[in-house]
């Protein structure tokens, strides 16, 4: 780290401190569930709440803490689509592929996002700004195809609208 | 026999036909007739005169003048000048050095010692009279009337003649085994199913001197106690079939075949059997199957043909060239023959260099000649003048030999010649491509009954093919070697056993060239399909 | 016990309450095919092969459906047949079919089921799941392309062995059984016991095949190839050739090995006896000198790896003795090499073991008497030996009986029973008793510590001393004892632990299948072999005594320590993960 | 359905004709290949009727007659073109460029290996060595041989047959 | 006595007889050598090279099946070289073999599969083009999938050598070689007698029967259908083999129990109509003898044989008995007599046969075989296929308790049982004819003169002074010999029994794999044992048959008999495709 000349040590230190704090929280979560049965999913939920995703280290800590084989923790984590074992982006873009959206070009919209963001479904952009997901029906079929970004909902998304949506969250970067 | 003032020998060997000798010949006959010379001059068709590259060719006797590169328009001049006026048409005369009766095409021909090919180009192969005039069937008389079968076999044994088809089994021993085997319907088979790429010597003999083979077969029949001889000729050799059929008919007409030949009490007949396109029938047991009207699939050995061959009877099978030696051996004695050649390889051998050589052709030389002499002196070196790279000795089933063996001698104890094919490659040729082509040949010609050969040749071909397309994997090389040695160990007949030889031997010589294809996906010569369509005409 | 009566295919049958339909059908003599079902271990109804018609709207899995009074079960009607067929066909659509070169060919449950159900077409053709081929482990190879996701391996790893190295990840069509974090097996806390291989119905898990290395060594004229065979092998090898479980084939095995071309056929039993002398003395030493107690046996490499990963703090409890296999290797390349006048590097030691973990053990760097030369070169499982004998085309059952070569082939009944759980303990007690008391032990059979229970305890009076012993087989049972020690609740002197249920006779390298019934039969064979031997105590083995006299000096001597003892390495429970990604997250 | 034998010239069916053709040979299996040669020569290929006829005459099974015929490359069980162009692609010819000759022939005829031109005039067959290695690369058109070929020579050679054939 | 030769095999001193092959010598010494193209019934082909061994002094490995022993020979059957060679060969075969074991009819019985396992093949190092030939499903009996063919030619050899039918042969050559009927026709277009002997010799799944199991299951589960099954005599002596029992295990009762478990409404026995056949055929013989009809009369039970004579010797068809085969008599009666008796609409009756035979499948579909007004026999299962259905139903045959055939069509005598063996029909007929002609009781019912395994057997029977010459042939090559004798007028027999398959029906094409002379003998013994254990051993003593005549048919050769139990034959050409 000493090789850094750009004056970012401060930032790095801050990040390390944040990280350490997260692990403290994780230890609390684990303590909370220790010795109980059938709590793995709740624990993972909470852990993901802290970290935003489930890094390997977190899975290991959970496995150890709850005395569950790591293979099982990992297996459960990969079973539920809610859990993320790769880091999440700042914003999650969800393209609806429910029947109505699908027939109105949801698939193409998704592909357009994949192309623009250079990532696949369930992936995260290199700069961790976006994660790309698919949705099953959000109940806005009249306005298909629908894309959600966080709490924002975009309706009747056409292909040429995709860069616009992205730009909104990158501030034009 | 009418007496002619002049004989004109017109070469009608297969290669000369390509050059247009037929038209020249008919023009000549017409012109002679027009001039009223038909009772004085006889036009004789003959087999290859050995200078086909200069064809069409004719020789006028008794002067022994050779005219070459003839056109139909040259004929009136020759008839006018030479036959009527006795003046040589010098602009058409072949100017190469001339020795003896043969007109060599180039200096290298002087190295030849013609025993088997003695009559080739000298006599009219369609005339039994000429054959007889040149001493033919005299030996047959000698053998049938003055010698016992045992003596004939002994003479052949003394000569130490070995089979010329490639396997080099001692002929005398083969005859002896067959003679001693029990059977009331023994056969002699002349194997003229010459199919090995690069070989065309047997074709030349059958086209140019069929009686020699017929005579030898009768002697062989007498020696082993056979009743019938079979001449198994490749179906593609139309002229060979025509000439031998005529020879047999003529011999029959003269009582040289049939009942009680020469009053010896010996009955014998020869049948010509036309093959139908299967290289594997050159394998002796497959040939027998084919003669019996079956698929040409090799048989389980033992038993071997000398004890159980055609129709389950003792059978002797000899190559054309092997048999063509016989009359000379009986005439001059085994001792004489054993005096020619090297310690373990007696007599002469016919070679047929082809591929990238200046003078492709058929040459008969004594054993012990070096490869350099054959390739550089007889065949004139590479056609392109570029450095020599390698030669497939004996054809695709033989070994790939490189320049380092140039001074080895052709002899069974040194460099085994196979059937005599020499497929020469200059430095421009890609070894992998050539081996791939050899394997393609074996895939096409495998009879398909035994697993290693049927499936193995296919897999070997697929592998080399992928190499020439830059699709190889390094592990392929080890796999190919393993497969090659397994085929050699387990295949039922020679075809599968030798199918991998070209690869195995060439890989030893040119490992880098293989690696470059397999690992580097690159052909150093640029001749592979990976770079272009292959072959000289695309270069 | 309360019984329920039901009819299956019109046949009335009574079974204890709580039985499944599958149990009932067995009692009725009606076959129902199964795949994921693993008796006493695993009934999850995942594979759907055992579907039957119980009159409900949907078909039910016989392995999970409880038998009830008056129930009418139909195991064979168009619905059932078509369902089963479809299930198998679907399985096949995601199963890489290369039966002919699969290690499980002709011993594959899927192959058998397909045959029984008369499957003759393959209607579903499409994308195959991505193949994960993991050859990282020296013991076990995993090939997901053949996996039918029955999860037997998961259950056995987790519940029977308490290791939990494997678990399903992802879901639906993408589901795969993998080690944690989709690591390679070598990178996780796998103990290499091979129990997963043993229960795998297909060829998705199998031992790393080393037979070619052995064939090569045998064919190499410069190598002096010796072979040792573990005690449990002889009680199971016959099963590879269709002989009933529990057939003793020691003599045939020796003859087969000799005909295969081994230069010497020795016996791991020899070093099993040696182990008793070393370990017995170590125990006495610890008892006398207040060493760490309880002392735990160290013959089982799966167990060693387990304690290294999961209880590294308890490592001082382990006996420092190497396993008999490794003692043998060390002696073969020192004592025997000297005696026979052969250079150690020219000796090639092959072990035939009931165990896949032994393949790992022999590669441990500690296990070489000469630097750079492993003491044991190749370990083969019982199955691999079976394979080699088949390749030789031998009529195994009818081979003449042969005898092991000396000196490393001489052994006692005490060594033979090493193959069964409790055997090491019994063998040790036979010797310790006589050493301590100086009296002759009349009844050498310590039947109290025999049997297949997971954890056994006993107190044995040795002279004045009440020796408290415990025995566990199967790692989840071992875990119970470890927790006791950890919590200071264990007052044992001596504990025997075997990694695999039933001990080595149930090892992961033994013929497939291995069931409790088969374990019992093999155990019977082992005790029978012991009974038939005249010498049944390790300290009476004349070859071992000669070894001490000629070479080692005395138990626990300097040379012993050098060659026969070892040390253990604490290992992480989890693989080294790439922490970089976590800590640089803020950039 | 089995095709009936047709005379290639008059297109007439003549079973008796086949019979005569077959029965000039002795009733011995050794004559099978000579008979096949004769039938091939007369009809251009081996017909189903001829197969039955030969089998009957020689007292062997039709399956064996057919199996044997298909073993040999000179026999065909399908009608061939009037001219069969056989191109050698064994090593001597291959080295000397037979592939470029093949290309030239394929371009000229518009058919590939084993195929017959639409007008029924030519069939192209890539075959093994026929002993013209001295004049490689070489082809045979029916019984006639052509050697020392270059791709440029092909159109002239083929057009000669085309003229003769039409 | 042949000379003894001393050899060494794998270091052991072994003695063999001169003229033996290395394989025979090894087998005699108890040394196993794997084989593939070799089959004990057939001539030596020597093409698969699996049985190669290393013989000291030989440059090449030698095929032991074809290599004669010689004094002092030193043989190694499993040297590293040999094992490597065998493994390579198997790999080469596998590289050109579909990866379909799990859906293959021969799964777990396949010799290629077994060899791959035995030789420790764990990878196929070669890959490339694979054979791709259309599957021939043209006929009701034999399905040919040449993609699975390894070209061992066992099928070709059995078809030509044992059966002299010659429907198939090796076509083309080298890698393109394919075993097929001429002109790549389908089997139904050629003269195939559908005997299925090729299936029984095939080491892989390239040849299999046309299996109607699915249709039979469907019928069984259809509540509207009354499904009855008949089992041929030879089935009970072989079906146990499919369940791992040794050859020659007689499992009549277990088989009946299994069929009942499968859900057949009635389990009947073809033996019943075998007895009936004897009465009809015996009377036909007597009639011809008396009235100077065409002699010899030849049996007509074997449908492969019927196909053969129709195609190859149509001019001799008048020699055939006009009796239908027992299977077809059964079918006709089940849908007339039995239907009437039980009051079941014949259109609701489904008749399933379990036969040792694949030609029976073809027979049941012949247009002549509809004298009940319906197809008399609906489905024919081979022994193998029936066992497959039992396995699918989870039936553990060897451990079942014996069941009993249903009445009336399940009643039979020992004379009917022996129909399964070559010579059996003859023996059964003679038992009846003797008593009918002489009016005396036959004391010793076992007529050993017509038993045995020789291809053609002759016997002269003394019918109280009248000598009758009879002949028995099995395997069509042997049948051909008799037909040629008749053709040449050299046959002075009164009665000839011909069975299509070697050994008779016990060696039928629908029987369990493998088959060999030894196995056939064991099955034959089981059949004779069943006969000798029965109380009634003469067909004319079968009470159910007698009742049948009384209630329904009237008398042998009656009008109703002719309508239901007799048939006619059609001359067919060898050029079947044209028809």
PDB file of C-alpha atoms in Angstrom, chain E residues 166-312:
ATOM      1  CA  UNK E 166     -28.053 -66.557 -47.173  1.00  0.00           C
ATOM      2  CA  UNK E 167     -30.232 -63.510 -46.751  1.00  0.00           C
ATOM      3  CA  UNK E 168     -27.357 -61.256 -45.787  1.00  0.00           C
ATOM      4  CA  UNK E 169     -23.712 -60.875 -46.673  1.00  0.00           C
ATOM      5  CA  UNK E 170     -20.836 -58.471 -46.244  1.00  0.00           C
ATOM      6  CA  UNK E 171     -21.184 -55.709 -48.811  1.00  0.00           C
ATOM      7  CA  UNK E 172     -18.630 -53.145 -49.945  1.00  0.00           C
ATOM      8  CA  UNK E 173     -15.253 -53.236 -48.328  1.00  0.00           C
ATOM      9  CA  UNK E 174     -12.884 -51.738 -45.805  1.00  0.00           C
ATOM     10  CA  UNK E 175     -14.348 -49.137 -43.534  1.00  0.00           C
ATOM     11  CA  UNK E 176     -17.493 -49.029 -45.674  1.00  0.00           C
ATOM     12  CA  UNK E 177     -18.217 -52.712 -45.168  1.00  0.00           C
ATOM     13  CA  UNK E 178     -21.775 -53.349 -44.079  1.00  0.00           C
ATOM     14  CA  UNK E 179     -23.668 -56.559 -43.469  1.00  0.00           C
ATOM     15  CA  UNK E 180     -26.848 -56.314 -45.475  1.00  0.00           C
ATOM     16  CA  UNK E 181     -29.178 -58.016 -47.899  1.00  0.00           C
ATOM     17  CA  UNK E 182     -28.184 -57.467 -51.534  1.00  0.00           C
ATOM     18  CA  UNK E 183     -28.818 -54.066 -53.044  1.00  0.00           C
ATOM     19  CA  UNK E 184     -29.185 -52.654 -49.536  1.00  0.00           C
ATOM     20  CA  UNK E 185     -32.763 -53.877 -49.536  1.00  0.00           C
ATOM     21  CA  UNK E 186     -34.632 -54.283 -46.338  1.00  0.00           C
ATOM     22  CA  UNK E 187     -34.982 -57.742 -44.938  1.00  0.00           C
ATOM     23  CA  UNK E 188     -38.664 -57.960 -45.767  1.00  0.00           C
ATOM     24  CA  UNK E 189     -37.830 -57.488 -49.416  1.00  0.00           C
ATOM     25  CA  UNK E 190     -35.491 -60.450 -49.455  1.00  0.00           C
ATOM     26  CA  UNK E 191     -35.774 -64.132 -48.780  1.00  0.00           C
ATOM     27  CA  UNK E 192     -35.367 -64.164 -45.042  1.00  0.00           C
ATOM     28  CA  UNK E 193     -37.125 -66.933 -43.146  1.00  0.00           C
ATOM     29  CA  UNK E 194     -37.160 -64.836 -39.953  1.00  0.00           C
ATOM     30  CA  UNK E 195     -35.732 -67.656 -37.874  1.00  0.00           C
ATOM     31  CA  UNK E 196     -33.794 -65.148 -35.758  1.00  0.00           C
ATOM     32  CA  UNK E 197     -30.734 -67.341 -35.475  1.00  0.00           C
ATOM     33  CA  UNK E 198     -28.737 -64.255 -36.414  1.00  0.00           C
ATOM     34  CA  UNK E 199     -30.104 -62.452 -33.356  1.00  0.00           C
ATOM     35  CA  UNK E 200     -28.980 -65.280 -31.145  1.00  0.00           C
ATOM     36  CA  UNK E 201     -25.451 -65.105 -32.496  1.00  0.00           C
ATOM     37  CA  UNK E 202     -25.103 -61.326 -32.493  1.00  0.00           C
ATOM     38  CA  UNK E 203     -22.649 -60.222 -29.798  1.00  0.00           C
ATOM     39  CA  UNK E 204     -24.039 -56.691 -29.648  1.00  0.00           C
ATOM     40  CA  UNK E 205     -27.414 -55.042 -30.031  1.00  0.00           C
ATOM     41  CA  UNK E 206     -27.132 -54.785 -33.804  1.00  0.00           C
ATOM     42  CA  UNK E 207     -29.829 -57.411 -34.235  1.00  0.00           C
ATOM     43  CA  UNK E 208     -32.886 -57.704 -32.066  1.00  0.00           C
ATOM     44  CA  UNK E 209     -36.406 -58.998 -32.155  1.00  0.00           C
ATOM     45  CA  UNK E 210     -39.355 -56.789 -32.933  1.00  0.00           C
ATOM     46  CA  UNK E 211     -40.692 -56.481 -29.417  1.00  0.00           C
ATOM     47  CA  UNK E 212     -44.483 -56.000 -28.909  1.00  0.00           C
ATOM     48  CA  UNK E 213     -44.177 -55.660 -25.113  1.00  0.00           C
ATOM     49  CA  UNK E 214     -45.736 -52.204 -25.115  1.00  0.00           C
ATOM     50  CA  UNK E 215     -48.817 -53.444 -26.986  1.00  0.00           C
ATOM     51  CA  UNK E 216     -49.146 -56.435 -24.698  1.00  0.00           C
ATOM     52  CA  UNK E 217     -48.931 -54.228 -21.610  1.00  0.00           C
ATOM     53  CA  UNK E 218     -51.581 -52.032 -23.112  1.00  0.00           C
ATOM     54  CA  UNK E 219     -53.896 -54.978 -23.735  1.00  0.00           C
ATOM     55  CA  UNK E 220     -53.294 -56.246 -20.197  1.00  0.00           C
ATOM     56  CA  UNK E 221     -54.338 -52.959 -18.702  1.00  0.00           C
ATOM     57  CA  UNK E 222     -57.412 -52.637 -20.890  1.00  0.00           C
ATOM     58  CA  UNK E 223     -60.359 -53.745 -18.764  1.00  0.00           C
ATOM     59  CA  UNK E 224     -62.408 -54.504 -21.901  1.00  0.00           C
ATOM     60  CA  UNK E 225     -59.992 -57.114 -23.119  1.00  0.00           C
ATOM     61  CA  UNK E 226     -59.798 -60.733 -22.123  1.00  0.00           C
ATOM     62  CA  UNK E 227     -56.118 -61.475 -22.509  1.00  0.00           C
ATOM     63  CA  UNK E 228     -55.023 -65.090 -22.711  1.00  0.00           C
ATOM     64  CA  UNK E 229     -51.495 -66.339 -23.103  1.00  0.00           C
ATOM     65  CA  UNK E 230     -50.108 -69.562 -24.493  1.00  0.00           C
ATOM     66  CA  UNK E 231     -46.568 -70.753 -23.884  1.00  0.00           C
ATOM     67  CA  UNK E 232     -44.650 -72.963 -26.253  1.00  0.00           C
ATOM     68  CA  UNK E 233     -43.013 -76.116 -24.875  1.00  0.00           C
ATOM     69  CA  UNK E 234     -39.435 -74.860 -25.351  1.00  0.00           C
ATOM     70  CA  UNK E 235     -39.959 -71.669 -23.374  1.00  0.00           C
ATOM     71  CA  UNK E 236     -40.197 -73.338 -19.975  1.00  0.00           C
ATOM     72  CA  UNK E 237     -36.833 -75.012 -20.467  1.00  0.00           C
ATOM     73  CA  UNK E 238     -35.002 -71.783 -21.147  1.00  0.00           C
ATOM     74  CA  UNK E 239     -36.650 -68.729 -19.641  1.00  0.00           C
ATOM     75  CA  UNK E 240     -34.905 -69.332 -16.322  1.00  0.00           C
ATOM     76  CA  UNK E 241     -31.604 -68.483 -18.025  1.00  0.00           C
ATOM     77  CA  UNK E 242     -32.803 -64.924 -18.434  1.00  0.00           C
ATOM     78  CA  UNK E 243     -32.930 -64.746 -14.643  1.00  0.00           C
ATOM     79  CA  UNK E 244     -29.447 -66.107 -14.115  1.00  0.00           C
ATOM     80  CA  UNK E 245     -30.480 -69.716 -13.629  1.00  0.00           C
ATOM     81  CA  UNK E 246     -28.308 -72.401 -15.188  1.00  0.00           C
ATOM     82  CA  UNK E 247     -29.219 -73.751 -18.612  1.00  0.00           C
ATOM     83  CA  UNK E 248     -31.599 -76.681 -18.343  1.00  0.00           C
ATOM     84  CA  UNK E 249     -33.560 -75.272 -15.395  1.00  0.00           C
ATOM     85  CA  UNK E 250     -37.163 -76.262 -15.839  1.00  0.00           C
ATOM     86  CA  UNK E 251     -39.435 -73.504 -14.552  1.00  0.00           C
ATOM     87  CA  UNK E 252     -42.889 -74.377 -15.889  1.00  0.00           C
ATOM     88  CA  UNK E 253     -44.764 -73.619 -12.700  1.00  0.00           C
ATOM     89  CA  UNK E 254     -42.826 -70.447 -11.934  1.00  0.00           C
ATOM     90  CA  UNK E 255     -43.400 -69.222 -15.451  1.00  0.00           C
ATOM     91  CA  UNK E 256     -47.128 -69.759 -15.076  1.00  0.00           C
ATOM     92  CA  UNK E 257     -47.108 -67.934 -11.744  1.00  0.00           C
ATOM     93  CA  UNK E 258     -45.186 -65.035 -13.244  1.00  0.00           C
ATOM     94  CA  UNK E 259     -47.618 -64.738 -16.145  1.00  0.00           C
ATOM     95  CA  UNK E 260     -50.494 -64.626 -13.724  1.00  0.00           C
ATOM     96  CA  UNK E 261     -48.735 -61.877 -11.770  1.00  0.00           C
ATOM     97  CA  UNK E 262     -48.347 -59.942 -14.978  1.00  0.00           C
ATOM     98  CA  UNK E 263     -52.107 -59.907 -15.229  1.00  0.00           C
ATOM     99  CA  UNK E 264     -53.040 -62.380 -17.941  1.00  0.00           C
ATOM    100  CA  UNK E 265     -56.634 -63.433 -17.540  1.00  0.00           C
ATOM    101  CA  UNK E 266     -55.853 -67.003 -18.466  1.00  0.00           C
ATOM    102  CA  UNK E 267     -52.551 -68.780 -18.739  1.00  0.00           C
ATOM    103  CA  UNK E 268     -52.855 -71.554 -21.267  1.00  0.00           C
ATOM    104  CA  UNK E 269     -50.430 -73.877 -22.907  1.00  0.00           C
ATOM    105  CA  UNK E 270     -49.498 -74.368 -26.537  1.00  0.00           C
ATOM    106  CA  UNK E 271     -48.913 -77.958 -25.470  1.00  0.00           C
ATOM    107  CA  UNK E 272     -52.648 -78.449 -25.623  1.00  0.00           C
ATOM    108  CA  UNK E 273     -52.685 -77.762 -29.337  1.00  0.00           C
ATOM    109  CA  UNK E 274     -49.452 -79.696 -29.728  1.00  0.00           C
ATOM    110  CA  UNK E 275     -51.424 -82.734 -28.633  1.00  0.00           C
ATOM    111  CA  UNK E 276     -54.145 -81.713 -31.031  1.00  0.00           C
ATOM    112  CA  UNK E 277     -51.591 -81.410 -33.823  1.00  0.00           C
ATOM    113  CA  UNK E 278     -50.547 -84.999 -33.232  1.00  0.00           C
ATOM    114  CA  UNK E 279     -54.091 -86.189 -33.635  1.00  0.00           C
ATOM    115  CA  UNK E 280     -54.650 -84.210 -36.824  1.00  0.00           C
ATOM    116  CA  UNK E 281     -51.222 -84.819 -38.309  1.00  0.00           C
ATOM    117  CA  UNK E 282     -51.123 -88.476 -37.293  1.00  0.00           C
ATOM    118  CA  UNK E 283     -54.460 -89.054 -38.956  1.00  0.00           C
ATOM    119  CA  UNK E 284     -53.313 -87.145 -42.008  1.00  0.00           C
ATOM    120  CA  UNK E 285     -50.306 -89.447 -42.250  1.00  0.00           C
ATOM    121  CA  UNK E 286     -52.477 -92.523 -41.925  1.00  0.00           C
ATOM    122  CA  UNK E 287     -54.827 -91.127 -44.481  1.00  0.00           C
ATOM    123  CA  UNK E 288     -52.029 -90.491 -46.962  1.00  0.00           C
ATOM    124  CA  UNK E 289     -50.566 -93.932 -46.335  1.00  0.00           C
ATOM    125  CA  UNK E 290     -53.930 -95.504 -47.001  1.00  0.00           C
ATOM    126  CA  UNK E 291     -54.966 -93.423 -49.948  1.00  0.00           C
ATOM    127  CA  UNK E 292     -51.603 -93.048 -51.627  1.00  0.00           C
ATOM    128  CA  UNK E 293     -51.229 -89.373 -50.885  1.00  0.00           C
ATOM    129  CA  UNK E 294     -47.996 -87.463 -51.324  1.00  0.00           C
ATOM    130  CA  UNK E 295     -45.258 -89.048 -49.245  1.00  0.00           C
ATOM    131  CA  UNK E 296     -43.225 -88.375 -47.294  1.00  0.00           C
ATOM    132  CA  UNK E 297     -45.422 -86.107 -45.323  1.00  0.00           C
ATOM    133  CA  UNK E 298     -43.395 -83.351 -43.691  1.00  0.00           C
ATOM    134  CA  UNK E 299     -44.247 -81.566 -40.465  1.00  0.00           C
ATOM    135  CA  UNK E 300     -45.402 -77.987 -40.623  1.00  0.00           C
ATOM    136  CA  UNK E 301     -45.031 -76.677 -37.069  1.00  0.00           C
ATOM    137  CA  UNK E 302     -41.998 -74.543 -37.664  1.00  0.00           C
ATOM    138  CA  UNK E 303     -42.800 -71.254 -39.409  1.00  0.00           C
ATOM    139  CA  UNK E 304     -39.190 -70.580 -40.377  1.00  0.00           C
ATOM    140  CA  UNK E 305     -39.173 -73.911 -42.094  1.00  0.00           C
ATOM    141  CA  UNK E 306     -42.438 -73.097 -43.856  1.00  0.00           C
ATOM    142  CA  UNK E 307     -40.939 -69.863 -45.150  1.00  0.00           C
ATOM    143  CA  UNK E 308     -37.903 -71.754 -46.317  1.00  0.00           C
ATOM    144  CA  UNK E 309     -39.748 -74.413 -48.323  1.00  0.00           C
ATOM    145  CA  UNK E 310     -42.139 -71.845 -49.803  1.00  0.00           C
ATOM    146  CA  UNK E 311     -39.207 -69.854 -51.159  1.00  0.00           C
ATOM    147  CA  UNK E 312     -36.597 -72.436 -51.958  1.00  0.00           C
TER     148      UNK E 312
END
